[in-house]
């Protein structure tokens, strides 16, 4: 089973009967392929879930895509058949699926939940499925913490959907990707920092071969030298400070980040860190520095709106609707533009990039469906994407495209994502060690002294 729920620990006595999982709406909205990730166990979809999915099916966001994708999948599986008592096979090696009509709570629980809401109908149906299958293990699967608490109060077995959840220790390790080295021989440092090739054999500083793009801080006599293992040349190479479109690195992590954003051999970059660490600013300035190498620069972020409402519910024309989502991105553009005098060659070039639509700043919903060839693609606030959304975006990359994802995994606005299950964490864990990928954790806030103190103390 791809899931990390602990149902496999449940003993089966005698002939093994498949377990039954009752799925909440948010499981499907999170992953429209979820029904294919329960091995040979059977699935029950309460009819309330179908009713809720109908409310989500319109729109351009990922929830709408998942709602429509699931319904198309169910339609293919049924192929004109009715579900019957045992449901319909999902596919080879998988269990059966069934849509179950609503059922009331048993008499003993009728006074437990007064309000008639979808969550309560789903829970009541799950309890009915359990009570009518006493010889089988039955669990409700939901990403809604409140519903899980209600289910536990009602004595119903309940699990989170953890297919794409990364282990906590791996998240911690991702924040420690830089190795600090001391007591390195002077001749090694001399060759790395001052020789024409600016590189040394990895065996001169490491007992084991590093993973691709392993980062190092080499400390000597109060100074720090930044370096990276380059798998293409099989050596430790010096990481130099680069000035990109008026933006200079203010700390060593920013030096690593700019180096990764400029490196043509690293096609996928992930930058995580708190507010004010310079993630988006560095990504955009690095893209502008290389604008001649790409057909287009796209700076985008997911649109987080109230509930399941599409961006269309906002008042005004399209430009007005987009303004709240685009403004934080425009702020970074304006910081870069302010580095140059009005009327200067650099300022005129920046304006031309916007006017000629070579630089596009837009919510992610307006980018969906595009083929991304020879594009420098920057996705801000990527911690609000699901693993499936991240995968969908990256698989659209064509020849000559570079992608940079930035975000703070501790500032998530999506109700069913956390620091272990969001797409940015998933990306870092799955791509670690690939030659074309580098992750940098920016630790130091550079927005202002006040911002840095507030981030640490409040």
Coordinates of C-alpha atoms in Angstrom, one line a residue:
X1 CA 0.0 0.0 0.0
X2 CA 1.3 3.5 -0.9
X3 CA -0.4 4.9 2.2
X4 CA 1.4 5.4 5.4
X5 CA -1.7 4.8 7.6
X6 CA -1.1 2.0 10.0
X7 CA -3.9 -0.3 9.0
X8 CA -1.5 -3.0 7.9
X9 CA -0.8 -3.6 11.5
X10 CA -4.4 -4.8 12.0
X11 CA -4.4 -8.6 12.3
X12 CA -6.6 -10.7 10.0
X13 CA -7.8 -14.0 11.5
X14 CA -8.5 -16.9 9.2
X15 CA -9.1 -16.0 5.6
X16 CA -8.1 -12.4 4.9
X17 CA -11.0 -10.2 4.0
X18 CA -10.2 -6.8 2.4
X19 CA -10.4 -3.8 4.6
X20 CA -13.0 -1.1 3.8
X21 CA -12.1 2.5 3.7
X22 CA -14.8 5.2 3.6
X23 CA -13.4 8.3 1.9
X24 CA -14.1 11.9 2.8
X25 CA -14.5 14.6 0.1
X26 CA -11.1 16.2 0.9
X27 CA -9.3 13.0 0.1
X28 CA -10.5 13.3 -3.5
X29 CA -9.9 17.0 -3.8
X30 CA -6.4 16.5 -2.5
X31 CA -5.6 13.5 -4.9
X32 CA -8.1 12.6 -7.6
X33 CA -6.2 9.3 -8.0
X34 CA -6.5 8.3 -4.4
X35 CA -8.9 5.4 -5.1
X36 CA -6.0 3.6 -6.8
X37 CA -3.7 3.8 -3.7
X38 CA -5.4 1.4 -1.3
X39 CA -4.1 -1.9 -2.8
X40 CA -6.8 -4.6 -2.9
X41 CA -8.9 -3.0 -0.2
X42 CA -12.5 -1.9 -0.8
X43 CA -13.6 1.7 -0.9
X44 CA -16.9 3.4 -0.1
X45 CA -17.8 6.9 -1.2
X46 CA -20.8 8.4 0.7
X47 CA -23.2 10.0 -1.7
X48 CA -22.7 13.2 0.3
X49 CA -19.2 13.3 -1.1
X50 CA -20.5 13.2 -4.7
X51 CA -22.8 16.1 -3.8
X52 CA -20.0 18.1 -2.4
X53 CA -17.7 17.4 -5.4
X54 CA -20.5 18.8 -7.7
X55 CA -20.0 22.1 -6.0
X56 CA -16.3 22.1 -6.7
X57 CA -16.3 21.0 -10.3
X58 CA -16.4 24.5 -11.9
X59 CA -13.3 26.6 -12.0
X60 CA -9.7 26.6 -13.0
X61 CA -8.1 25.7 -9.7
X62 CA -6.7 22.3 -8.6
X63 CA -9.8 21.5 -6.6
X64 CA -12.0 21.8 -9.7
X65 CA -9.6 19.7 -11.7
X66 CA -9.5 17.0 -9.1
X67 CA -13.3 17.0 -8.7
X68 CA -13.8 16.6 -12.5
X69 CA -11.0 14.1 -12.8
X70 CA -12.4 11.9 -10.1
X71 CA -15.9 11.9 -11.6
X72 CA -14.6 11.1 -15.1
X73 CA -12.6 8.2 -13.5
X74 CA -15.7 6.8 -11.7
X75 CA -17.7 7.1 -14.9
X76 CA -15.0 5.0 -16.8
X77 CA -14.9 2.4 -14.0
X78 CA -18.7 1.9 -13.9
X79 CA -19.0 1.9 -17.7
X80 CA -22.8 1.8 -17.6
X81 CA -23.0 -0.7 -14.7
X82 CA -24.7 -0.1 -11.3
X83 CA -22.7 -0.5 -8.1
X84 CA -24.7 -3.3 -6.6
X85 CA -24.1 -4.7 -3.1
X86 CA -20.3 -5.3 -3.4
X87 CA -19.4 -2.4 -5.7
X88 CA -17.4 -2.5 -8.9
X89 CA -13.8 -3.5 -9.4
X90 CA -11.4 -0.4 -9.6
X91 CA -8.8 -2.2 -11.6
X92 CA -6.3 -5.1 -11.7
X93 CA -4.9 -5.8 -8.3
X94 CA -7.2 -3.2 -6.7
X95 CA -10.4 -3.6 -4.6
X96 CA -14.0 -2.6 -5.3
X97 CA -15.6 0.8 -5.1
X98 CA -19.1 1.6 -4.1
X99 CA -21.2 4.8 -3.7
X100 CA -23.2 4.4 -0.6
X101 CA -26.5 6.4 0.0
X102 CA -26.8 8.5 3.2
X103 CA -27.6 6.6 6.4
X104 CA -28.6 8.1 9.8
X105 CA -26.7 7.7 13.0
X106 CA -27.7 4.7 15.0
X107 CA -30.2 5.3 17.8
X108 CA -27.6 5.4 20.5
X109 CA -25.9 8.4 18.8
X110 CA -28.8 10.4 17.6
X111 CA -28.3 13.1 20.2
X112 CA -24.5 13.3 19.7
X113 CA -24.5 15.5 16.6
X114 CA -27.5 17.9 16.2
X115 CA -26.5 19.8 13.0
X116 CA -27.2 18.3 9.6
X117 CA -24.0 19.0 7.8
X118 CA -22.0 17.0 5.2
X119 CA -19.3 16.0 7.7
X120 CA -22.0 14.4 10.0
X121 CA -23.6 12.6 7.0
X122 CA -20.3 11.2 6.0
X123 CA -19.5 10.0 9.5
X124 CA -23.0 8.5 10.0
X125 CA -22.5 6.6 6.7
X126 CA -19.1 5.3 7.8
X127 CA -20.6 4.1 11.1
X128 CA -23.3 2.3 9.1
X129 CA -20.8 0.6 6.9
X130 CA -18.8 -0.5 9.9
X131 CA -21.9 -1.9 11.7
X132 CA -23.0 -3.7 8.6
X133 CA -19.6 -5.4 8.1
X134 CA -18.8 -6.7 11.6
X135 CA -16.3 -9.2 10.1
X136 CA -14.2 -6.6 8.4
X137 CA -11.9 -3.7 9.4
X138 CA -13.6 -0.4 8.4
X139 CA -12.1 3.1 8.7
X140 CA -13.0 6.6 7.7
X141 CA -10.2 8.3 5.9
X142 CA -10.1 12.1 6.1
X143 CA -7.7 15.0 6.1
X144 CA -10.1 17.1 8.2
X145 CA -8.7 17.2 11.8
X146 CA -12.1 18.2 13.2
X147 CA -13.9 15.3 11.6
X148 CA -11.2 12.9 12.8
X149 CA -11.9 14.2 16.4
X150 CA -15.6 13.7 16.0
X151 CA -15.1 10.2 14.6
X152 CA -12.9 9.3 17.6
X153 CA -15.6 10.7 19.9
X154 CA -18.1 8.4 18.2
X155 CA -15.9 5.4 18.5
X156 CA -15.2 5.2 14.7
X157 CA -11.8 4.1 13.4
X158 CA -10.4 7.1 11.5
X159 CA -7.1 7.7 9.6
X160 CA -5.4 10.6 7.8
X161 CA -4.5 10.1 4.2
X162 CA -0.7 10.1 4.3
X163 CA 0.3 8.8 0.8
X164 CA 2.4 11.9 0.2
X165 CA 3.4 12.8 3.7
X166 CA 7.1 13.0 4.3
X167 CA 8.7 11.7 7.5
X168 CA 9.4 14.4 10.1
X169 CA 13.1 13.6 10.4
X170 CA 13.5 14.0 6.6
X171 CA 12.0 17.4 6.8
X172 CA 14.5 18.3 9.5
X173 CA 17.3 16.9 7.4
X174 CA 16.2 19.1 4.4
X175 CA 16.9 22.1 6.6
X176 CA 20.5 20.9 7.2
X177 CA 21.7 20.4 3.7
X178 CA 24.8 22.5 4.2
X179 CA 27.7 20.8 5.8
X180 CA 30.1 22.9 7.9
X181 CA 33.7 21.7 7.6
X182 CA 36.7 22.7 9.8
X183 CA 40.3 21.6 10.0
X184 CA 40.6 21.3 6.2
X185 CA 44.3 21.4 5.1
X186 CA 45.5 24.9 4.0
X187 CA 46.7 23.6 0.6
X188 CA 43.2 22.3 -0.1
X189 CA 41.6 25.6 0.7
X190 CA 44.3 27.4 -1.3
X191 CA 43.5 25.3 -4.4
X192 CA 39.7 25.7 -4.0
X193 CA 39.7 29.4 -3.4
X194 CA 42.6 30.8 -5.3
X195 CA 43.7 28.4 -8.1
X196 CA 42.4 29.0 -11.7
X197 CA 40.1 25.9 -11.6
X198 CA 38.6 26.8 -8.2
X199 CA 38.0 23.1 -7.5
X200 CA 39.4 20.1 -5.5
X201 CA 38.9 16.4 -5.4
X202 CA 36.0 15.5 -3.1
X203 CA 38.2 12.9 -1.4
X204 CA 40.3 15.8 0.0
X205 CA 37.4 16.9 2.2
X206 CA 35.0 14.0 2.5
X207 CA 35.4 10.3 3.3
X208 CA 32.3 9.3 1.3
X209 CA 31.2 10.5 -2.1
X210 CA 28.8 13.5 -1.6
X211 CA 25.3 13.5 -3.1
X212 CA 24.8 15.8 -6.1
X213 CA 24.9 19.5 -5.2
X214 CA 25.9 18.9 -1.6
X215 CA 26.7 22.3 -0.2
X216 CA 29.6 23.1 2.1
X217 CA 30.8 25.9 4.4
X218 CA 34.5 25.6 4.9
X219 CA 35.7 27.6 7.9
X220 CA 39.3 28.7 8.3
X221 CA 40.8 31.4 10.5
X222 CA 37.5 33.2 10.9
X223 CA 36.6 33.2 7.2
X224 CA 34.0 31.0 5.5
X225 CA 34.4 29.6 2.0
X226 CA 31.2 28.3 0.2
X227 CA 31.5 25.3 -2.0
X228 CA 29.3 22.7 -3.8
X229 CA 29.9 19.2 -5.0
X230 CA 29.5 19.2 -8.8
X231 CA 28.5 15.7 -9.9
X232 CA 29.2 16.5 -13.6
X233 CA 32.9 17.0 -12.9
X234 CA 33.0 14.9 -9.7
X235 CA 34.7 17.7 -7.7
X236 CA 34.1 20.2 -5.0
X237 CA 33.8 23.6 -6.7
X238 CA 33.9 27.1 -5.3
X239 CA 30.6 29.0 -4.9
X240 CA 31.3 32.6 -5.7
X241 CA 29.3 35.7 -4.9
X242 CA 27.3 37.0 -7.9
X243 CA 25.6 40.4 -8.3
X244 CA 22.3 39.8 -10.2
X245 CA 20.5 42.8 -11.5
X246 CA 21.6 45.1 -8.7
X247 CA 20.9 42.5 -6.0
X248 CA 23.9 41.2 -4.0
X249 CA 23.9 38.3 -1.6
X250 CA 23.8 39.4 2.0
X251 CA 24.6 36.0 3.6
X252 CA 26.1 32.7 2.6
X253 CA 22.8 31.0 2.0
X254 CA 21.8 33.7 -0.5
X255 CA 25.2 33.2 -2.2
X256 CA 24.3 29.5 -2.6
X257 CA 20.8 30.4 -3.9
X258 CA 22.0 32.9 -6.5
X259 CA 24.6 30.4 -7.7
X260 CA 21.9 27.7 -8.1
X261 CA 19.6 30.1 -9.9
X262 CA 22.3 31.1 -12.4
X263 CA 23.7 27.6 -13.0
X264 CA 22.3 26.3 -16.4
X265 CA 23.0 22.7 -15.4
X266 CA 20.6 22.9 -12.4
X267 CA 17.2 23.0 -14.0
X268 CA 15.1 22.7 -10.8
X269 CA 15.7 24.9 -7.7
X270 CA 13.9 24.9 -4.4
X271 CA 14.3 27.7 -1.9
X272 CA 12.7 27.5 1.5
X273 CA 12.9 29.9 4.4
X274 CA 10.9 32.4 6.5
X275 CA 9.5 35.8 5.5
X276 CA 12.1 38.3 4.4
X277 CA 14.9 35.9 3.6
X278 CA 14.9 37.0 0.0
X279 CA 13.6 33.8 -1.7
X280 CA 11.5 35.4 -4.4
X281 CA 13.7 38.5 -4.9
X282 CA 16.7 36.3 -5.6
X283 CA 14.8 34.1 -8.0
X284 CA 13.4 37.1 -10.0
X285 CA 16.7 39.0 -10.0
X286 CA 18.6 35.9 -11.2
X287 CA 16.0 35.4 -14.0
X288 CA 16.3 39.0 -15.1
X289 CA 20.1 38.6 -15.2
X290 CA 19.6 35.8 -17.7
X291 CA 16.6 37.2 -19.6
X292 CA 18.3 36.9 -23.0
X293 CA 18.7 33.1 -22.6
X294 CA 14.9 32.5 -22.2
X295 CA 11.9 33.3 -24.3
X296 CA 9.9 34.3 -21.3
X297 CA 10.1 34.8 -17.5
X298 CA 7.0 33.7 -15.6
X299 CA 6.6 34.7 -12.0
X300 CA 3.5 33.2 -10.4
X301 CA 1.9 32.0 -7.2
X302 CA -1.2 29.9 -6.3
X303 CA -4.4 31.8 -5.7
X304 CA -5.8 31.2 -2.2
X305 CA -9.4 32.4 -2.1
X306 CA -12.2 31.8 0.4
X307 CA -13.6 28.3 0.6
X308 CA -14.1 26.8 -2.9
X309 CA -14.9 30.1 -4.6
X310 CA -13.2 30.7 -7.9
X311 CA -11.3 34.0 -8.5
X312 CA -14.3 35.1 -10.5
X313 CA -16.4 35.8 -7.4
X314 CA -14.2 38.8 -6.7
X315 CA -15.5 42.2 -7.9
X316 CA -14.2 44.1 -10.9
X317 CA -12.6 43.2 -14.2
X318 CA -9.8 40.6 -14.6
X319 CA -7.0 43.0 -13.8
X320 CA -8.8 44.1 -10.6
X321 CA -9.5 40.5 -9.6
X322 CA -5.9 39.5 -10.0
X323 CA -4.4 42.5 -8.2
X324 CA -4.5 41.1 -4.6
X325 CA -2.6 37.9 -5.8
X326 CA -0.1 39.7 -8.1
X327 CA 0.8 42.6 -5.8
X328 CA 3.3 40.6 -3.5
X329 CA 5.1 39.6 -6.7
X330 CA 5.1 43.1 -8.1
X331 CA 6.6 44.3 -4.8
X332 CA 9.7 42.2 -5.6
X333 CA 9.8 43.5 -9.1
X334 CA 9.6 47.1 -7.8
X335 CA 12.5 46.4 -5.3
X336 CA 14.7 45.4 -8.2
X337 CA 13.6 48.4 -10.4
X338 CA 14.3 50.8 -7.6
X339 CA 18.0 49.8 -7.8
X340 CA 18.2 51.9 -11.0
X341 CA 17.6 55.5 -11.8
X342 CA 14.4 56.4 -13.7
X343 CA 15.3 56.6 -17.4
X344 CA 18.4 54.5 -17.0
X345 CA 19.1 51.7 -19.5
X346 CA 18.4 49.0 -16.9
X347 CA 15.0 50.6 -15.8
X348 CA 14.0 50.9 -19.5
X349 CA 14.9 47.3 -20.1
X350 CA 12.7 46.1 -17.1
X351 CA 9.8 48.2 -18.4
X352 CA 10.2 46.7 -21.9
X353 CA 10.2 43.1 -20.4
X354 CA 6.8 43.9 -18.9
X355 CA 5.3 45.7 -21.9
X356 CA 6.5 43.0 -24.4
X357 CA 5.2 40.3 -22.1
X358 CA 8.6 38.7 -21.8
X359 CA 8.1 39.0 -18.1
X360 CA 4.7 37.8 -16.9
X361 CA 3.6 38.2 -13.3
X362 CA 0.3 36.3 -12.8
X363 CA -1.6 34.0 -10.4
X364 CA -1.0 30.3 -11.1
X365 CA -4.6 29.7 -12.2
X366 CA -3.9 31.8 -15.3
X367 CA -0.8 29.8 -16.2
X368 CA -2.4 26.3 -16.0
X369 CA -2.4 24.3 -19.2
X370 CA 0.5 26.1 -20.8
X371 CA 3.5 24.3 -22.3
X372 CA 6.6 25.7 -20.8
X373 CA 9.5 25.7 -23.3
X374 CA 12.6 28.0 -22.9
X375 CA 10.9 29.6 -19.9
X376 CA 12.4 30.7 -16.6
X377 CA 9.5 29.7 -14.3
X378 CA 9.3 31.0 -10.7
X379 CA 6.5 29.7 -8.4
X380 CA 6.2 31.6 -5.2
X381 CA 4.3 30.3 -2.1
X382 CA 4.8 26.8 -3.4
X383 CA 4.1 25.4 0.1
X384 CA 0.4 25.9 -0.7
X385 CA 0.6 23.4 -3.6
X386 CA -0.1 19.7 -3.2
X387 CA 2.5 17.1 -4.4
X388 CA 0.3 16.4 -7.4
X389 CA 0.1 20.1 -8.3
X390 CA 3.9 20.3 -8.1
X391 CA 4.3 17.3 -10.3
X392 CA 1.8 18.6 -12.8
X393 CA 3.7 21.9 -13.1
X394 CA 7.2 20.3 -13.5
X395 CA 6.0 17.8 -16.1
X396 CA 5.1 20.7 -18.3
X397 CA 8.7 21.8 -18.5
X398 CA 10.1 21.7 -22.1
X399 CA 13.6 22.0 -23.5
X400 CA 15.6 25.0 -22.1
X401 CA 13.2 25.6 -19.2
X402 CA 14.4 26.3 -15.7
X403 CA 12.0 26.1 -12.7
X404 CA 12.4 27.7 -9.3
X405 CA 10.0 27.0 -6.4
X406 CA 10.0 29.2 -3.3
X407 CA 8.1 29.0 -0.1
X408 CA 7.9 28.7 3.7
X409 CA 6.7 25.2 4.8
X410 CA 5.8 26.7 8.2
X411 CA 3.3 29.2 6.7
X412 CA 0.7 27.1 4.9
X413 CA -2.7 28.6 4.0
X414 CA -4.3 25.4 2.7
X415 CA -6.4 23.6 5.4
X416 CA -5.5 20.0 4.4
X417 CA -1.7 20.5 4.0
X418 CA 1.0 20.7 6.6
X419 CA 4.8 21.0 6.7
X420 CA 5.1 17.2 6.0
X421 CA 2.5 16.8 3.3
X422 CA 2.8 19.9 1.1
X423 CA 4.2 19.9 -2.4
X424 CA 7.4 21.8 -1.6
X425 CA 8.4 19.4 1.1
X426 CA 7.5 16.5 -1.2
X427 CA 9.7 18.0 -4.0
X428 CA 12.7 18.4 -1.8
X429 CA 12.6 14.9 -0.5
X430 CA 11.9 13.2 -3.8
X431 CA 14.4 15.1 -5.9
X432 CA 17.3 15.1 -3.3
X433 CA 20.5 13.9 -4.9
X434 CA 19.5 14.5 -8.5
X435 CA 22.1 16.4 -10.6
X436 CA 19.6 18.8 -12.0
X437 CA 18.1 19.8 -8.6
X438 CA 19.3 21.9 -5.7
X439 CA 17.6 22.9 -2.5
X440 CA 18.7 25.9 -0.4
X441 CA 17.3 26.7 3.1
X442 CA 17.5 30.5 3.7
X443 CA 17.9 31.0 7.4
X444 CA 18.5 34.8 7.9
X445 CA 15.9 37.4 7.4
X446 CA 17.2 40.4 5.4
X447 CA 14.0 42.5 4.9
X448 CA 14.8 44.7 7.9
X449 CA 16.1 44.5 11.5
X450 CA 12.5 44.9 12.8
X451 CA 11.2 42.1 10.5
X452 CA 14.1 39.8 11.6
X453 CA 13.5 40.4 15.3
X454 CA 9.8 39.9 15.0
X455 CA 10.3 36.6 13.2
X456 CA 12.5 35.3 15.9
X457 CA 10.7 36.6 19.0
X458 CA 6.9 36.8 18.2

